[in-house]
Amino acid sequence: MSRALARVPDSLTGQIVTPGDRRYAQLRSTYTTTASPAGVLLPKNTAQVVAAIRYAREQRLPIAVRSGGHGLSGASSNNGGLVIDLSMLNRVQVLHERSGLFRVEAGARWANVAKALAPYGLVISSGDHGNVGVGGLATGGGVGWLVRSSGLTIDRVRAVEVVLADGTLVRADAEHEPELFWLVRGAGAGAGIVVAFEIEATEQRSVGVAQLVIEAHPDGRTVRDWAGYLAQAPRELSAAAVLFSEGRSALMSITAVVAAESLRRARPLVEPLLAIGKVLEHRTDLLPYPTLVPTAHLHPNVGQQRGTTTNGLFTELGDAAARAVTRAVTGPGRAVIQLRSLGGAVNDVAPEATAYPHRHQNTLVIASTFPPQSGAALDAAWRSAAGRADGSYVNFESRPDPAAFARIYPGETGARVRRLWRRYDPDGVFRPALLTGQPTRSGQSTRSGQPHRRRR
């Protein structure tokens, strides 16, 4: 065992993977970042999460918290510190079938959640990849395949169980610890470790799924028309698109999902998308919901997808904004652009109801570059579109800093987030790089000394 992990308490013996362990290679990194932590702890229960926090603080070790490891900032691993990997806390339990209420531990993956809910005819809109972990997505937002009909994942959370920096286990809901409950729905990274959620699913077995590939017009009209239709379409329709360069032009690959149990209902909602550009491929199927986030997605995260990512939220993508987004793909920066539909049920929620305040925008635009392209290339490609954005989303920002914080948590929301991060974590054990402007592999820092009592 490495010197940095001396005096491991008996309660954690056998649960820590260190560099000499054959499992270390598959646990050390995230999906986007290669890291070298001193150890990776795999707690089996909440008591071991509490013990891990106390141990790391006593040893003055940086802490990184991992549910799935897809986080683009690399914050779920670190160099030289302790990673608390929640993957063994992965149970899914339906609590009340009629209301759709279920309890899920933070280390579960959304593919497993979809599989567990399917026999009950229940679904939860939860990102777009089955390998994503529950904890990170369900504390940041959650823009899923049914986002316009069901809202963000955080909008369906009814209660959480959180281990705070002083080792206290707290249950928070609308009536008990309401400030903490507000915080973890959108800004959970600086509050503590959420170990479990109670979430209200919706009834749905099958969905209409359309796959299209369209030539994107260089003047931006294809992007404009995609966003314009989604903004006013029936809320049963949600869609995501990837815009990428093809020589001097661009292609748009679209996945449109209709919360309907029949193709008869799904096809008319998809049909207007066939008119936004020259269609190269198209098919529409009725599929079981778990097909969208299958267990086939599950894989280790070993730093295999390096890149730099940022994003912006847009109320509308008019001519100028749509042209800027398209030029980010076709210009010298050669960014890859993703578009995600919002609006619908997302915008039914009051801006002050959660720590995700962006309740009037209709489109999320995500921009990425990959090696050999650098972050500077992304900045150059994205600059024009960024100036037209109205907010940002924490889960698609790979360079967290105070400027990103201001976009993600604007105005009074940001002031409240800062205030509550200080209340629940006064020593900055889980303080995100969004505040410090000095991102580390973990995005967190640990300070010396014993755990302190929580301030009210």
XYZ file of C-alpha atoms in Angstrom, residues 69-447:
379
model
C -16.959 8.824 -14.491
C -18.293 10.402 -17.680
C -17.928 13.933 -16.288
C -16.178 16.059 -18.895
C -14.124 18.051 -16.381
C -12.329 14.951 -15.122
C -13.495 15.838 -11.616
C -14.246 12.246 -10.663
C -10.575 11.321 -10.341
C -7.411 13.077 -9.185
C -3.649 12.763 -8.803
C -2.312 11.677 -5.427
C -5.620 11.767 -3.587
C -8.492 9.459 -2.715
C -11.259 8.644 -5.185
C -14.538 7.601 -3.577
C -16.013 5.389 -6.297
C -19.694 4.679 -5.623
C -20.099 1.924 -8.215
C -20.897 -0.713 -5.580
C -23.738 1.467 -4.295
C -25.953 0.607 -7.263
C -29.259 -0.775 -6.019
C -32.552 0.183 -7.695
C -35.799 -0.400 -5.797
C -39.339 0.492 -6.820
C -40.985 1.909 -3.693
C -44.470 2.609 -5.018
C -45.439 1.200 -8.375
C -48.620 3.241 -8.791
C -46.898 6.607 -8.320
C -43.677 5.490 -10.019
C -41.530 6.337 -6.999
C -38.246 4.446 -6.877
C -35.027 4.644 -4.893
C -31.688 4.439 -6.684
C -28.202 4.578 -5.246
C -25.790 7.058 -6.754
C -23.362 4.518 -8.216
C -25.898 2.866 -10.500
C -25.667 3.454 -14.247
C -28.695 4.651 -16.183
C -28.697 1.487 -18.333
C -29.263 -0.551 -15.184
C -31.970 1.830 -14.009
C -33.845 1.538 -17.310
C -33.576 -2.245 -17.175
C -34.847 -2.378 -13.577
C -37.825 -0.090 -14.267
C -38.907 -1.711 -17.540
C -40.880 -4.618 -15.975
C -43.045 -2.017 -14.208
C -43.666 -0.007 -17.373
C -41.753 2.952 -15.906
C -39.055 5.233 -17.341
C -36.974 8.172 -16.188
C -35.505 10.655 -18.660
C -31.807 10.465 -17.810
C -29.179 11.542 -20.288
C -28.451 9.793 -23.563
C -25.957 7.029 -22.711
C -26.440 3.971 -20.550
C -22.950 4.122 -19.033
C -23.511 7.509 -17.378
C -23.662 7.309 -13.589
C -26.743 8.331 -11.643
C -25.066 10.623 -9.109
C -23.353 13.173 -11.337
C -26.231 13.577 -13.766
C -28.976 13.672 -11.126
C -27.243 16.457 -9.187
C -26.394 18.601 -12.225
C -29.544 18.536 -14.357
C -30.215 15.638 -16.669
C -31.154 16.391 -20.304
C -32.555 13.031 -21.399
C -34.383 11.441 -24.290
C -37.783 12.441 -22.856
C -36.742 15.863 -21.590
C -39.560 17.868 -23.181
C -42.298 15.525 -21.911
C -40.825 14.645 -18.491
C -38.475 17.533 -17.660
C -34.922 17.315 -16.403
C -33.908 14.382 -14.233
C -33.615 16.737 -11.240
C -37.247 17.766 -11.760
C -38.315 14.203 -10.923
C -36.178 13.884 -7.753
C -38.356 13.795 -4.620
C -35.740 13.166 -1.906
C -31.999 12.621 -1.467
C -29.672 11.070 1.077
C -26.482 13.119 1.438
C -23.260 12.591 3.413
C -21.919 16.031 4.288
C -18.284 16.987 4.720
C -18.455 16.468 8.497
C -19.693 12.873 8.019
C -23.325 13.661 8.842
C -25.927 11.689 6.875
C -28.911 13.874 5.992
C -32.179 13.094 4.237
C -33.447 16.130 2.339
C -36.771 16.728 0.615
C -39.240 19.559 0.153
C -40.124 19.584 3.883
C -36.920 18.430 5.575
C -33.696 20.333 4.860
C -35.346 22.208 1.956
C -32.285 24.384 1.328
C -30.068 21.340 0.854
C -32.752 19.770 -1.334
C -32.791 22.909 -3.485
C -28.997 22.894 -3.764
C -28.439 19.290 -4.800
C -30.845 19.684 -7.715
C -28.454 21.510 -10.009
C -25.408 22.294 -7.837
C -24.835 19.102 -5.889
C -21.084 18.874 -6.489
C -20.290 21.363 -3.725
C -22.777 20.098 -1.148
C -21.487 16.662 -0.150
C -21.843 13.127 -1.468
C -25.365 12.195 -2.500
C -25.568 8.451 -1.919
C -29.188 7.823 -2.934
C -32.149 9.458 -4.658
C -35.888 8.936 -4.590
C -37.175 9.703 -8.064
C -40.653 9.714 -9.557
C -40.692 7.883 -12.882
C -43.326 8.155 -15.594
C -45.344 5.421 -17.240
C -43.913 4.472 -20.618
C -42.946 1.186 -22.199
C -42.159 1.974 -25.824
C -41.149 5.120 -27.671
C -41.059 6.204 -31.291
C -37.443 6.640 -32.394
C -36.489 8.323 -35.673
C -32.934 8.338 -37.006
C -32.126 10.874 -39.714
C -29.020 12.091 -41.494
C -29.419 15.441 -43.236
C -27.127 17.702 -45.214
C -26.795 20.905 -43.205
C -26.962 24.095 -45.253
C -23.846 26.248 -44.713
C -25.869 29.412 -44.074
C -27.291 27.893 -40.859
C -30.876 27.455 -42.008
C -30.894 23.724 -41.187
C -29.874 24.420 -37.588
C -32.344 27.308 -37.396
C -35.228 25.191 -38.681
C -34.366 22.247 -36.396
C -34.403 24.493 -33.329
C -37.464 26.435 -34.471
C -39.558 23.326 -34.957
C -38.472 21.712 -31.674
C -39.243 24.900 -29.737
C -42.932 24.788 -30.686
C -43.468 21.054 -31.319
C -45.767 18.968 -29.113
C -43.875 18.140 -25.956
C -44.020 14.417 -26.618
C -41.173 15.068 -29.063
C -37.591 15.455 -27.854
C -34.548 15.375 -30.085
C -30.779 15.478 -30.165
C -28.548 16.159 -33.141
C -24.837 15.982 -33.899
C -23.434 18.432 -36.421
C -20.051 17.502 -37.872
C -17.939 18.462 -40.854
C -17.909 16.426 -44.033
C -15.286 17.997 -46.253
C -16.341 21.606 -46.739
C -19.943 20.941 -45.744
C -21.675 19.619 -42.640
C -23.971 16.745 -41.863
C -26.596 16.618 -39.135
C -27.332 13.269 -37.513
C -30.634 13.460 -35.645
C -32.244 11.158 -33.106
C -35.841 12.142 -32.424
C -37.772 10.402 -29.639
C -41.545 10.547 -29.255
C -43.162 9.631 -25.925
C -45.865 7.620 -27.661
C -46.781 3.952 -27.736
C -47.570 3.846 -31.465
C -45.926 4.763 -34.754
C -49.215 6.300 -35.801
C -48.645 9.017 -33.208
C -44.870 9.238 -33.626
C -44.531 9.646 -37.387
C -46.483 12.916 -37.796
C -44.355 14.573 -35.089
C -41.138 13.548 -36.818
C -42.252 14.418 -40.347
C -41.458 18.194 -40.198
C -37.792 17.317 -39.576
C -37.663 15.779 -43.061
C -38.131 19.249 -44.536
C -35.163 21.027 -42.917
C -32.556 19.762 -45.380
C -31.690 17.067 -47.885
C -32.386 13.734 -46.185
C -29.702 11.119 -46.747
C -30.975 8.470 -44.329
C -34.225 8.027 -42.429
C -36.047 5.387 -40.450
C -38.604 5.433 -37.649
C -39.205 2.530 -35.280
C -41.202 1.741 -32.161
C -38.733 0.517 -29.548
C -38.666 -0.388 -25.847
C -37.275 2.592 -23.935
C -34.205 0.681 -22.585
C -33.027 0.370 -26.211
C -31.987 4.037 -25.986
C -29.750 3.486 -22.934
C -28.834 -0.205 -23.232
C -26.607 -2.266 -20.980
C -24.408 -2.715 -24.067
C -23.202 0.827 -23.318
C -21.547 -0.272 -20.081
C -17.753 -0.130 -20.210
C -14.774 0.905 -18.059
C -13.744 4.556 -18.217
C -10.000 4.689 -18.886
C -9.449 8.159 -20.338
C -10.351 7.009 -23.840
C -12.212 10.130 -25.015
C -9.987 13.150 -24.569
C -11.299 16.484 -25.674
C -12.383 19.966 -24.653
C -16.058 20.865 -24.308
C -18.169 23.899 -23.553
C -21.799 24.813 -24.141
C -24.474 27.466 -24.279
C -28.224 27.673 -23.719
C -30.298 29.524 -26.313
C -33.846 30.829 -26.115
C -33.947 30.761 -29.902
C -31.464 30.076 -32.656
C -32.217 32.820 -35.141
C -30.359 33.375 -38.381
C -27.192 34.855 -36.848
C -26.907 32.337 -34.003
C -27.644 29.356 -36.246
C -25.068 30.568 -38.755
C -22.487 30.944 -35.973
C -23.188 27.412 -34.727
C -22.819 25.981 -38.227
C -19.584 27.890 -38.853
C -18.151 26.444 -35.639
C -18.276 23.104 -37.464
C -17.240 24.135 -40.968
C -14.649 26.771 -40.032
C -10.982 26.292 -39.114
C -11.744 25.126 -35.563
C -13.684 22.107 -36.832
C -15.683 21.711 -33.635
C -18.227 18.945 -33.227
C -21.590 20.408 -32.234
C -24.398 18.679 -30.363
C -27.898 20.135 -30.156
C -30.338 19.099 -27.419
C -33.964 20.125 -27.304
C -35.288 21.769 -24.143
C -38.508 23.628 -23.394
C -41.747 21.777 -22.750
C -41.866 20.355 -19.232
C -38.426 21.833 -18.407
C -39.853 25.329 -18.660
C -42.906 24.505 -16.523
C -40.652 24.694 -13.464
C -40.058 28.090 -11.843
C -36.452 29.368 -12.245
C -36.037 29.681 -8.474
C -37.364 26.188 -7.685
C -33.992 24.448 -8.121
C -30.325 25.368 -8.518
C -30.818 24.944 -12.274
C -32.404 28.333 -13.108
C -32.536 28.141 -16.924
C -36.260 27.739 -17.473
C -36.911 29.807 -20.592
C -34.337 28.504 -23.071
C -35.287 25.986 -25.752
C -31.964 24.607 -27.012
C -28.706 23.406 -25.478
C -25.745 23.646 -27.857
C -22.581 21.720 -26.921
C -19.265 22.329 -28.683
C -16.243 20.013 -28.515
C -12.834 19.653 -30.080
C -10.640 16.566 -29.954
C -6.898 16.030 -30.360
C -4.982 17.273 -32.200
C -7.309 20.288 -31.958
C -6.764 22.222 -28.727
C -8.883 24.257 -26.362
C -7.721 27.355 -28.230
C -9.262 25.937 -31.403
C -12.527 25.391 -29.537
C -12.509 28.955 -28.249
C -11.962 30.314 -31.745
C -14.690 28.138 -33.245
C -17.208 28.830 -30.468
C -16.607 32.544 -29.867
C -19.307 33.920 -32.166
C -21.986 31.508 -30.945
C -20.987 31.997 -27.302
C -21.762 35.705 -27.535
C -25.372 34.863 -28.406
C -25.929 32.282 -25.652
C -28.050 32.909 -22.585
C -26.650 30.663 -19.872
C -24.761 27.398 -19.618
C -25.147 23.876 -18.206
C -22.701 22.442 -15.664
C -22.551 18.866 -16.981
C -21.104 19.856 -20.367
C -18.267 22.134 -19.249
C -14.781 20.636 -19.212
C -12.998 23.789 -17.988
C -14.737 24.859 -14.787
C -13.775 28.305 -13.523
C -15.493 31.390 -12.072
C -16.489 32.609 -15.542
C -18.262 29.311 -16.182
C -19.882 29.559 -12.733
C -21.388 32.925 -13.705
C -22.921 31.422 -16.847
C -24.187 28.303 -15.117
C -25.492 29.947 -11.929
C -26.308 33.561 -12.824
C -27.436 36.313 -10.480
C -29.275 35.385 -7.307
C -29.005 31.667 -8.079
C -25.222 31.948 -7.989
C -25.258 33.929 -4.749
C -27.502 31.321 -3.137
C -25.343 28.433 -4.399
C -22.190 30.034 -2.951
C -23.916 30.700 0.349
C -25.182 27.138 0.678
C -21.900 25.539 -0.394
C -20.280 27.449 2.464
C -23.032 26.422 4.895
C -22.927 22.705 4.174
C -19.189 22.478 3.502
C -17.541 25.320 5.461
C -14.030 23.895 5.061
C -14.267 23.510 1.292
C -13.796 19.740 1.226
C -15.946 19.459 -1.898
C -15.412 22.974 -3.227
C -15.624 22.809 -7.049
C -13.112 24.505 -9.317
C -16.029 26.639 -10.508
C -15.324 28.763 -7.452
C -11.560 28.655 -7.157
C -10.545 29.056 -10.782
C -7.818 26.479 -10.070
C -9.191 23.191 -11.396
C -7.462 20.012 -10.307
C -8.029 16.466 -11.464
C -10.645 16.163 -8.754
C -12.201 19.585 -9.055
C -12.207 19.498 -5.251
C -9.847 20.276 -2.427
C -9.419 19.027 1.082
C -8.207 21.116 3.974
